[in-house]
Coordinates of C-alpha atoms (C1' of nucleotides) and ligand atoms in Angstrom, one line a residue:
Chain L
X287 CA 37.5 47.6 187.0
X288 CA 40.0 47.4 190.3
X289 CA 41.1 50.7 191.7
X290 CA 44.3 48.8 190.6
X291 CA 43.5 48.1 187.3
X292 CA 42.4 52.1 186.5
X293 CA 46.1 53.6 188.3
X294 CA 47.8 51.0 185.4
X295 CA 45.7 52.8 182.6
X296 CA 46.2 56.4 184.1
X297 CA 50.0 56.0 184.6
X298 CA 50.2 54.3 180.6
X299 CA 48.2 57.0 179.7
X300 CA 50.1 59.9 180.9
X301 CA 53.7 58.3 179.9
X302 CA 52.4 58.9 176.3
X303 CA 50.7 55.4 175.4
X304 CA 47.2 56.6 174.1
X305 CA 49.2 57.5 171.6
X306 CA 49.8 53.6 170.5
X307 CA 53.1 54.3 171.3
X308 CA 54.4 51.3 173.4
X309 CA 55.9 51.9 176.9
X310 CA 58.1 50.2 179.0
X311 CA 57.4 47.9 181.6
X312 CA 60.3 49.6 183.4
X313 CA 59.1 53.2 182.7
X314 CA 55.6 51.9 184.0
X315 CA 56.9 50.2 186.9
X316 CA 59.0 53.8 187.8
X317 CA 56.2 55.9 188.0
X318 CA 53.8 53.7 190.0
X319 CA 56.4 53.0 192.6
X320 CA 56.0 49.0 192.0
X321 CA 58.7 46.6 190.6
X322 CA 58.1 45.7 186.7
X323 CA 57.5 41.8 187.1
X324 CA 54.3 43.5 188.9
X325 CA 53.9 45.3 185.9
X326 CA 54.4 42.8 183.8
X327 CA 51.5 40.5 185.4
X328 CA 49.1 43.6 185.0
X329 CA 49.9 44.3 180.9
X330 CA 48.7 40.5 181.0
X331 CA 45.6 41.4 183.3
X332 CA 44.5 44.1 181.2
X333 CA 45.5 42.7 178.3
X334 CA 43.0 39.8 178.7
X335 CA 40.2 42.6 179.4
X336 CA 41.2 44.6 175.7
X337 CA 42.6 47.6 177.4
X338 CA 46.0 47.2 176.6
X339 CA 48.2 45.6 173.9
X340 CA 50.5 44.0 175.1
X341 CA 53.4 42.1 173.4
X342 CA 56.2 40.0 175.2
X343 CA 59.2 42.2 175.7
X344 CA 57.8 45.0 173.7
X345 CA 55.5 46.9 176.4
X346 CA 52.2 47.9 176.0
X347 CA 49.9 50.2 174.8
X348 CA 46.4 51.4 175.2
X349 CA 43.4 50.1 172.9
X350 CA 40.7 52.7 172.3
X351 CA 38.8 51.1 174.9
X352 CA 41.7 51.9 177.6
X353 CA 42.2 55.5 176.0
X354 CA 38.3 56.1 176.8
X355 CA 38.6 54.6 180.0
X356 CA 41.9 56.7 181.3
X357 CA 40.2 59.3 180.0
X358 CA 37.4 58.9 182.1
X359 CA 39.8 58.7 185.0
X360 CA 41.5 61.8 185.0
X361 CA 38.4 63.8 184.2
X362 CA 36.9 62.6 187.3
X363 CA 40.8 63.8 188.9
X364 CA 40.7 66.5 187.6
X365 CA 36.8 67.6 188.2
X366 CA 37.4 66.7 191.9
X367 CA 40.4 69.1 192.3
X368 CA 38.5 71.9 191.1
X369 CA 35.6 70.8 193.4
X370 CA 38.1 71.1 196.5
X371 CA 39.4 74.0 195.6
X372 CA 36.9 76.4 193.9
X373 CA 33.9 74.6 197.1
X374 CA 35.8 73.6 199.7
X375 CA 38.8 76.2 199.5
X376 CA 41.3 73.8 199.3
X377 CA 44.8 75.2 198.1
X378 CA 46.1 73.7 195.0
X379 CA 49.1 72.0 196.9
X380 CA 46.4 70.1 198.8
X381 CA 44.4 68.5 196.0
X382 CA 46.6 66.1 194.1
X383 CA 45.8 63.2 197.5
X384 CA 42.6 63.6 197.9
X385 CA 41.9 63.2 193.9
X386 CA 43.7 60.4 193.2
X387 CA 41.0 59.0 196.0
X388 CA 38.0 60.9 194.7
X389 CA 38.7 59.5 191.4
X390 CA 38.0 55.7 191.6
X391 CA 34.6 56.7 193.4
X392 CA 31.9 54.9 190.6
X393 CA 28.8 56.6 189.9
X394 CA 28.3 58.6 187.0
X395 CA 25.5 60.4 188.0
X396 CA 28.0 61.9 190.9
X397 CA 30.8 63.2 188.4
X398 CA 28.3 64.3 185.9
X399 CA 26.7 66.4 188.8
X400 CA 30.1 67.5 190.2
X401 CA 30.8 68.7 186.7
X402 CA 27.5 71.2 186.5
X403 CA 27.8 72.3 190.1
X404 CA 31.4 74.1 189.0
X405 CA 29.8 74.9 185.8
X406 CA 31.8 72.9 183.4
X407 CA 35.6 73.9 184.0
X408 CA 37.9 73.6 181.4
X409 CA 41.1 72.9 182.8
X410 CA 41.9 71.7 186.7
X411 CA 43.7 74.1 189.3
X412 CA 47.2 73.3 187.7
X413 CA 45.7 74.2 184.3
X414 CA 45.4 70.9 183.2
X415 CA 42.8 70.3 180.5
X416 CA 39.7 68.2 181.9
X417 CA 38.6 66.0 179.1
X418 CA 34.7 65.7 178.0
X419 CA 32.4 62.7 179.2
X420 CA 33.3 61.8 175.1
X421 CA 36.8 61.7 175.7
X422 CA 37.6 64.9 173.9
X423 CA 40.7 66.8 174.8
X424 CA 40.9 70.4 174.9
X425 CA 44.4 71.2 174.3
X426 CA 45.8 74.6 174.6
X427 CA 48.2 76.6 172.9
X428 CA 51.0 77.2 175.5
X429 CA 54.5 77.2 175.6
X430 CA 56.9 76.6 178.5
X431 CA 57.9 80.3 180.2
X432 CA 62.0 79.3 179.7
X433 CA 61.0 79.0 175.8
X434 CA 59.7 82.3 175.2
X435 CA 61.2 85.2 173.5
X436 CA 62.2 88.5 174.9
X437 CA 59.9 91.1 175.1
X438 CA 57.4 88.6 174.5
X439 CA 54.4 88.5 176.9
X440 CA 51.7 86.4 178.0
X441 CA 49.6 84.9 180.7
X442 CA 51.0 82.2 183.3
X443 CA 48.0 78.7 182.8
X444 CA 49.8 76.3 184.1
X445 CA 52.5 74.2 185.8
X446 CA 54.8 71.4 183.9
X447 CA 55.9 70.0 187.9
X448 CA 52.6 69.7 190.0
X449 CA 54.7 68.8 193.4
X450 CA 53.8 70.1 196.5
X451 CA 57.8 71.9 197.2
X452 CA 56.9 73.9 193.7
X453 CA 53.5 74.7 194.4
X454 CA 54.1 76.1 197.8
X455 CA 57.1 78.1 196.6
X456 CA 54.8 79.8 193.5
X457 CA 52.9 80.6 196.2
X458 CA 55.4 82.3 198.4
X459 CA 56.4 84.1 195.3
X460 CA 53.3 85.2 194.5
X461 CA 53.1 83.3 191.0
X462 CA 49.9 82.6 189.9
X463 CA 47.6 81.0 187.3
X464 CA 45.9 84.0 185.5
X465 CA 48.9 86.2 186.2
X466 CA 50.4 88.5 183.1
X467 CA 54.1 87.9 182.2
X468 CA 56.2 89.7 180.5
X469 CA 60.1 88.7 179.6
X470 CA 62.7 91.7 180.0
X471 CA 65.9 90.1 180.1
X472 CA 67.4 86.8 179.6
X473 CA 71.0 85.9 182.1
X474 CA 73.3 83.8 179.2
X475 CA 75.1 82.8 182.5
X476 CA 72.4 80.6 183.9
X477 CA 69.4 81.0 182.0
X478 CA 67.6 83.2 184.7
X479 CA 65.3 85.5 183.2
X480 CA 63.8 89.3 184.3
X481 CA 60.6 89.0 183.9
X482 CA 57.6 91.7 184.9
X483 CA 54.7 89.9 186.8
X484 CA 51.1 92.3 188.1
X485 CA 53.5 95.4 187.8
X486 CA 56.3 94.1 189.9
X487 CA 59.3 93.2 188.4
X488 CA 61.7 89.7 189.4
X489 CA 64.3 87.6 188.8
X490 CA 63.4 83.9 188.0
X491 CA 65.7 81.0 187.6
X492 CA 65.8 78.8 185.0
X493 CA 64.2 76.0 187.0
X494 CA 61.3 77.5 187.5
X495 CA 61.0 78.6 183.8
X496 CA 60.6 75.6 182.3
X497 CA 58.0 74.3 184.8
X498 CA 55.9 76.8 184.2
X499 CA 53.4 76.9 181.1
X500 CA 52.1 80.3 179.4
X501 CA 49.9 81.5 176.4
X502 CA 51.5 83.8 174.4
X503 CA 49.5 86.8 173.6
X504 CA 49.0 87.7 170.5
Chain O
X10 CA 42.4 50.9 208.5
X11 CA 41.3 48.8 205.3
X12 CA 37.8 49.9 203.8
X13 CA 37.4 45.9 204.6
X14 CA 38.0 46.7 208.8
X15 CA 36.0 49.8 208.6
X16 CA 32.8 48.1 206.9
X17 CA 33.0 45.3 210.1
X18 CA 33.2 48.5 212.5
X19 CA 30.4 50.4 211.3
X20 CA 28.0 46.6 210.9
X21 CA 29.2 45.9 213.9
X22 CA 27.9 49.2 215.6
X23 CA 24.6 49.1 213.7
X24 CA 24.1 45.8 215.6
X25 CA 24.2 47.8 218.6
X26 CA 27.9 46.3 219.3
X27 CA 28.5 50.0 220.9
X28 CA 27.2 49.1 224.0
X29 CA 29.1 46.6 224.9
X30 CA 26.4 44.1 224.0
X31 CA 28.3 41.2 222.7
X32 CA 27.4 40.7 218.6
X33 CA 27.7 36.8 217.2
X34 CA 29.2 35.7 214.3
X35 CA 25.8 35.2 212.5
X36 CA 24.0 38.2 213.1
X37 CA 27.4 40.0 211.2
X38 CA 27.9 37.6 208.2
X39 CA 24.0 37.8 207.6
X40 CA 24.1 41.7 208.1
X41 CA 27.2 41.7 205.6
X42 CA 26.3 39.1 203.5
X43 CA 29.2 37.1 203.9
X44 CA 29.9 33.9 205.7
X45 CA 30.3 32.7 209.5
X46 CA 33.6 32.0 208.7
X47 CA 35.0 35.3 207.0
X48 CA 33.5 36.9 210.1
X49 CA 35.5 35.1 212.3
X50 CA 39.0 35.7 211.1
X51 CA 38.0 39.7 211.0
X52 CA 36.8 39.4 214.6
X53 CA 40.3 38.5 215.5
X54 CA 42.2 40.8 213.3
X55 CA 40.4 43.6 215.0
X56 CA 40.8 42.3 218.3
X57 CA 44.6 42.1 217.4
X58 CA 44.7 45.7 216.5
X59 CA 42.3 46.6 219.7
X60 CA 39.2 47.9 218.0
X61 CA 37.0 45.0 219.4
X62 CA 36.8 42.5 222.4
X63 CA 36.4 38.8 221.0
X64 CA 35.9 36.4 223.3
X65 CA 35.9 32.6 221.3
X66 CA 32.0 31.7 220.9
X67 CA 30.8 34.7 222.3
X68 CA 31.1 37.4 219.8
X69 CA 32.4 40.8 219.7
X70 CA 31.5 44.2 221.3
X71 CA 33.3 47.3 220.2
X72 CA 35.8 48.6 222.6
X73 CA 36.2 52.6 223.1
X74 CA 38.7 53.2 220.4
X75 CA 35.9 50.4 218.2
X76 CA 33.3 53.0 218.4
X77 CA 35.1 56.0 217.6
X78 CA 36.2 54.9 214.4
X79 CA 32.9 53.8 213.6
X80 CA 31.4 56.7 214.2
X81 CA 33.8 58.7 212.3
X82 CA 32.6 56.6 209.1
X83 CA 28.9 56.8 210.2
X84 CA 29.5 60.2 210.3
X85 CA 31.1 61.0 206.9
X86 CA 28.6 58.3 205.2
X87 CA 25.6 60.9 206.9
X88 CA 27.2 63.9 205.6
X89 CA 27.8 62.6 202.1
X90 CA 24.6 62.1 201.9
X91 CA 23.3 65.2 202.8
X92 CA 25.7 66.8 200.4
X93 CA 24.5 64.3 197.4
X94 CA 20.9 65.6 198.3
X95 CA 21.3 69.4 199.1
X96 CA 23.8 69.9 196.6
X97 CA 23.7 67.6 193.9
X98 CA 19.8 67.3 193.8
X99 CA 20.0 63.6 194.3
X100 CA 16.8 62.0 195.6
X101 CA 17.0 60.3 199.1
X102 CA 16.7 56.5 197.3
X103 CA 20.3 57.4 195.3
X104 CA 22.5 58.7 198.2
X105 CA 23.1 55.3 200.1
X106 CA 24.9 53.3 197.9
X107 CA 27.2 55.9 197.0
X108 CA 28.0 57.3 200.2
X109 CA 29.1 53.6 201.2
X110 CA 32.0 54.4 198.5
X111 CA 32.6 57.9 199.7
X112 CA 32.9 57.0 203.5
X113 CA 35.9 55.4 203.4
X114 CA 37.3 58.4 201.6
X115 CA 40.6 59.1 204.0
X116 CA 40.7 63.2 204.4
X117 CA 39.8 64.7 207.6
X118 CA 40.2 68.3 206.1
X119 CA 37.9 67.1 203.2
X120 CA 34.6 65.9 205.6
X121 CA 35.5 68.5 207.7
X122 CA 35.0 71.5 204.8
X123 CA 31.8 69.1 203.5
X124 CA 30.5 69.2 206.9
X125 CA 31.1 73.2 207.2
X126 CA 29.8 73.5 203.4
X127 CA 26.6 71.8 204.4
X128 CA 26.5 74.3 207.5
X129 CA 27.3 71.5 210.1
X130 CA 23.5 69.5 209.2
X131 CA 22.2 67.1 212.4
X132 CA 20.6 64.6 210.4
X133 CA 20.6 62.7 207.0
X134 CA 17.9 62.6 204.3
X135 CA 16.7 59.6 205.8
X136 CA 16.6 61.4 209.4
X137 CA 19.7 59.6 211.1
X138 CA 21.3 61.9 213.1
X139 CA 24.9 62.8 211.7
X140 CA 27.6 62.2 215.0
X141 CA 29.6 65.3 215.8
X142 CA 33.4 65.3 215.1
X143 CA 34.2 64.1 218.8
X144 CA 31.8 61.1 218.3
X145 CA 28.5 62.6 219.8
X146 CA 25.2 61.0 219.4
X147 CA 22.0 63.5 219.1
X148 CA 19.3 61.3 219.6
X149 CA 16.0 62.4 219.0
X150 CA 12.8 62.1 220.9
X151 CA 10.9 59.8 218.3
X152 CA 8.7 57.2 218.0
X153 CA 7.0 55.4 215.4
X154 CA 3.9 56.4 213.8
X155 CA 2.5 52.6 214.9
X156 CA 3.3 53.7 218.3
X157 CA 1.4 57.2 218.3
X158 CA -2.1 57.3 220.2
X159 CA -5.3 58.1 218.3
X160 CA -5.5 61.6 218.1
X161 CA -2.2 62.8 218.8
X162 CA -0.1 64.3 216.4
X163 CA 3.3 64.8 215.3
X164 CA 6.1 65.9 212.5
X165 CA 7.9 63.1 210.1
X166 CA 11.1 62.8 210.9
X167 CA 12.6 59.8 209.6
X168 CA 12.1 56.2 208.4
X169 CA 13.2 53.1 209.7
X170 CA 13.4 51.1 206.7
X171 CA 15.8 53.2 204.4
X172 CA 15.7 50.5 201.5
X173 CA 15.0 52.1 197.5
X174 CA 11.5 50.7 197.2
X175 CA 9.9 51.8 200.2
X176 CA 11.7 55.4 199.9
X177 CA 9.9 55.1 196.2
X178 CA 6.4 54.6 197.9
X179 CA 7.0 57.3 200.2
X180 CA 7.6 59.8 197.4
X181 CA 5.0 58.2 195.3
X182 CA 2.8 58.7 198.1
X183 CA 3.9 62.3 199.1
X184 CA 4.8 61.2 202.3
X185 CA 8.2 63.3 203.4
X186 CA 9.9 63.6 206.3
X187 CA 8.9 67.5 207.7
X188 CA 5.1 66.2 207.0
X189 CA 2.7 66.9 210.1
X190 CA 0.8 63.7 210.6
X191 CA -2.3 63.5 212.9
X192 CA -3.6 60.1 213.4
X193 CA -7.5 59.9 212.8
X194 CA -8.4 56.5 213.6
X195 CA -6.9 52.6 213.9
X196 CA -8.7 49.7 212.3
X197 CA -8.4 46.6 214.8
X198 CA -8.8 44.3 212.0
X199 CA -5.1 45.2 209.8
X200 CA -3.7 47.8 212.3
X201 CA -4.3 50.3 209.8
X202 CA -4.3 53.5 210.3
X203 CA -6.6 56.5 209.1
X204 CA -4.3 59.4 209.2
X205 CA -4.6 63.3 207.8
X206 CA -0.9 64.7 206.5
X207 CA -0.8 68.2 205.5
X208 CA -4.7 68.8 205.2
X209 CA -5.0 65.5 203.2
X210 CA -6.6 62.4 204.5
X211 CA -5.5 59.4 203.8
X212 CA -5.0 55.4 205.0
X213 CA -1.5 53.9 206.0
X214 CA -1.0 49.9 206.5
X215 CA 0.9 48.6 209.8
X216 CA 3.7 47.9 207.5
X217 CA 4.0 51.8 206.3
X218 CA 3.3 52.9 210.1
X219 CA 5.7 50.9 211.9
X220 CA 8.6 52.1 209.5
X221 CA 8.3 55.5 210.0
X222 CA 9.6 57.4 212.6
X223 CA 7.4 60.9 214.1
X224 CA 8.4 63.6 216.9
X225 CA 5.6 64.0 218.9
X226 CA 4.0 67.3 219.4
X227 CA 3.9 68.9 222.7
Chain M
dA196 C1' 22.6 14.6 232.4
dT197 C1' 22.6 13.3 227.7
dC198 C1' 21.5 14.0 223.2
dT199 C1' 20.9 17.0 219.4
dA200 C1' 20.5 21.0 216.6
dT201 C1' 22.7 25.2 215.9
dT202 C1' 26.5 28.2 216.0
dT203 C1' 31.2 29.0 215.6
dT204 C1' 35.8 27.9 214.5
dT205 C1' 39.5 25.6 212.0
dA206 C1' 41.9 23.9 208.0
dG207 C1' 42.8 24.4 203.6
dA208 C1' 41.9 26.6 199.0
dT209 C1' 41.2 30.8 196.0
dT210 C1' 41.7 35.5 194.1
dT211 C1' 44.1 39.9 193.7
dG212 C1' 48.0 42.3 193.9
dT213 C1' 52.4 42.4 195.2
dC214 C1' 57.4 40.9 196.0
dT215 C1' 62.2 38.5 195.3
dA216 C1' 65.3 35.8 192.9
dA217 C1' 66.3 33.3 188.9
dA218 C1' 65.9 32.7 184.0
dT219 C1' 65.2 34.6 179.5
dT220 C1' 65.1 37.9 175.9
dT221 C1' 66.7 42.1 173.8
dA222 C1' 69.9 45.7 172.8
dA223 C1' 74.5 47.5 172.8
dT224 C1' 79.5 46.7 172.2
dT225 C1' 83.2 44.9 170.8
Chain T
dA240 C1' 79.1 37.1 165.2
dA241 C1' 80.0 36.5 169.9
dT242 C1' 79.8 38.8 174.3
dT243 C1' 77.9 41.5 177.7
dA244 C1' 74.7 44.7 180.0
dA245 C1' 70.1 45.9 180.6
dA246 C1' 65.3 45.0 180.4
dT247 C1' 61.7 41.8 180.9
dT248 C1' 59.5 37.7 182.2
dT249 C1' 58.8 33.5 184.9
dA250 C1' 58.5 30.9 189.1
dG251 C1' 57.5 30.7 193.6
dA252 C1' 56.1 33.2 197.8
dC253 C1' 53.2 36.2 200.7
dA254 C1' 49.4 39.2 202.7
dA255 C1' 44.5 40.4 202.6
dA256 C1' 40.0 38.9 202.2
dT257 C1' 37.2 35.6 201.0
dC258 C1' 35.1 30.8 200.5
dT259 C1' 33.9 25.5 201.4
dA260 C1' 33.9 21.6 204.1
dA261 C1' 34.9 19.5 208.3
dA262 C1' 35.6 19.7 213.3
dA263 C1' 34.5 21.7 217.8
dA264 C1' 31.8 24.2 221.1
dT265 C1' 27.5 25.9 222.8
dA266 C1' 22.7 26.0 223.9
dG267 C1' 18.1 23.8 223.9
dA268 C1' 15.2 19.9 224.7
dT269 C1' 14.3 15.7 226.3
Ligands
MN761 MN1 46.3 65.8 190.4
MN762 MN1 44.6 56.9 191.5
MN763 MN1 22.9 55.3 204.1
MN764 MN1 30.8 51.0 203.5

DNA sequence: ATCTATTTTTAGATTTGTCTAAATTTAATT
DNA sequence: AATTAAATTTAGACAAATCTAAAAATAGAT
């Protein structure tokens, strides 16, 4: 497997095509920051290898031998940004670059290691689930903050938009994963909502609201 | 810099192209296991981009800016090991091949955090000293045990050969770099030696002996 | 000094991954 | 059903890194 080769079956994987749900060459294309007739010469590539299925025209999907091996991908991603941020106190703005070269690194002793130095984590330092050496994915029950109701409360696990801009200005605001949440007001104007967050209460707009994941308490 | 251009840097360097000592063509491709001709075309890549002098049929030497970056990567290849070993309990016969993956990791923050994690180490499992950030070379007074008078004595500090087999007879042997060696007696006849390591005695062949390296005792 | 064996370079080909521009297919609209 | 717009594929090119085979230069030996 290229370094190449495993970015295709991340990016498929993530636009929804584990689900043998057939994406676009254009979509594909898009995300990776290439031009589809690349795209195109890769769905054959991997194709020929039985990680995709591809048909002319139609885009492509993963196999279950793809789905395993995206998998294995972004657990190794996802394993290395909780190494650099819970042993090497990077911030979670910081990690996103490094992991996407950490994660083509090939030894399986190394990730399995990685994994039992942090003690098995759960989900990454955006709250993203990190799926089992078997492919198994834990996923949570969480709803996006701009969907829940009044009065409602719950605790802030993770964020829809992973950018650095959003992750820095969380940070200035003092948003946090692990942080209570409760709704007190919604603005019919433009969606901004009063919420109460560690005590303090603040106004949020609606942008931020629906980037921002939380469990519901019961 | 390709991981390509930094592999040629660091071979180079091993081949003692630091010193302005002019390496040929051969003595690369054999060390790389590629061909004359590959060797070639780098040669004048880098001496395009300024990180060697290549003189047609002479060879290269490294220029200042050459050694630098090899250092850098001789550095972060050390200091991955050491982190493979002291954190991740792998034995010294694992680390090598993947810390030739994980130096061409591009993060100076990242080595820089490993190196402070590891509490700034001076030398790898296999007793190479690690360069400082601003390219500094601790040498050690060493010699090899081959070398050593009869009764003298001295500490293991690292071995010459570094390949997986004879790392495995060292550990099968209980031989391990921090072990105090005296040397008891040579036999003319094999340049054997009789040696006693940690109240033990034992016998070493030449072969053994003039692969490890020992810091003589004042 | 000339010959010869070895080393080194060149020329041309190959693989991987990418691109542009043109051709084709599909999907949407009349 | 024919036309048009958009998506997709093909064809041909390119850069990086490699190889083989042939040519050129160097160094060693007579
Ligand atoms: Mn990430
Ligand atoms: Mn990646
Ligand atoms: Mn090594
Ligand atoms: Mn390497």
């Amino acid at each position: 497997m290229t370094r190449s080769e495993e970015n295709y079956l991340k990016t498929i994987f993530h636009l929804g095509g584990g689900d043998s749900k057939s994406i676009s060459t254009n979509a594909i294309a898009e995300q990776m920051e290439t031009k589809p007739s690349s795209v195109t010469d890769m769905a054959k590539k991997l194709s020929d290898k039985g990680l995709v299925d591809y048909v002319r025209y139609q885009g492509v999907s993963l196999t279950d031998v793809g789905v395993k091996t995206a998998l294995s991908i972004i657990r190794k991603h996802r394993l290395w940004e909780v190494f650099l941020v819970k042993k090497l106190d990077f911030t979670w703005d910081e990690v996103h670059e490094v992991a996407e070269q950490l994660e083509h690194i090939k030894s399986e002793k190394l990730i399995d290691k990685i994994d039992e130095l942090l003690d098995f984590p759960k989900y990454d330092p955006h709250g993203d689930p990190i799926p089992t050496k078997d492919g198994k994915f834990q996923e949570r029950d969480e709803k996006l903050l701009s969907e829940m109701p009044i009065n409602s409360q719950g605790v802030c696990v993770g964020v829809k938009d992973s950018s650095v801009p959003f992750l820095k200005f969380l940070d200035k605001n003092n948003i946090a994963l692990g942080n209570t949440i409760k709704i007190l007001d919604k603005e019919d104007f433009d969606n901004s909502l009063r919420i109460q967050m560690n005590g303090k209460e603040m106004r949020i707009s609606h942008q931020i609201a629906t980037n921002l994941y939380v469990k519901k308490n019961p």
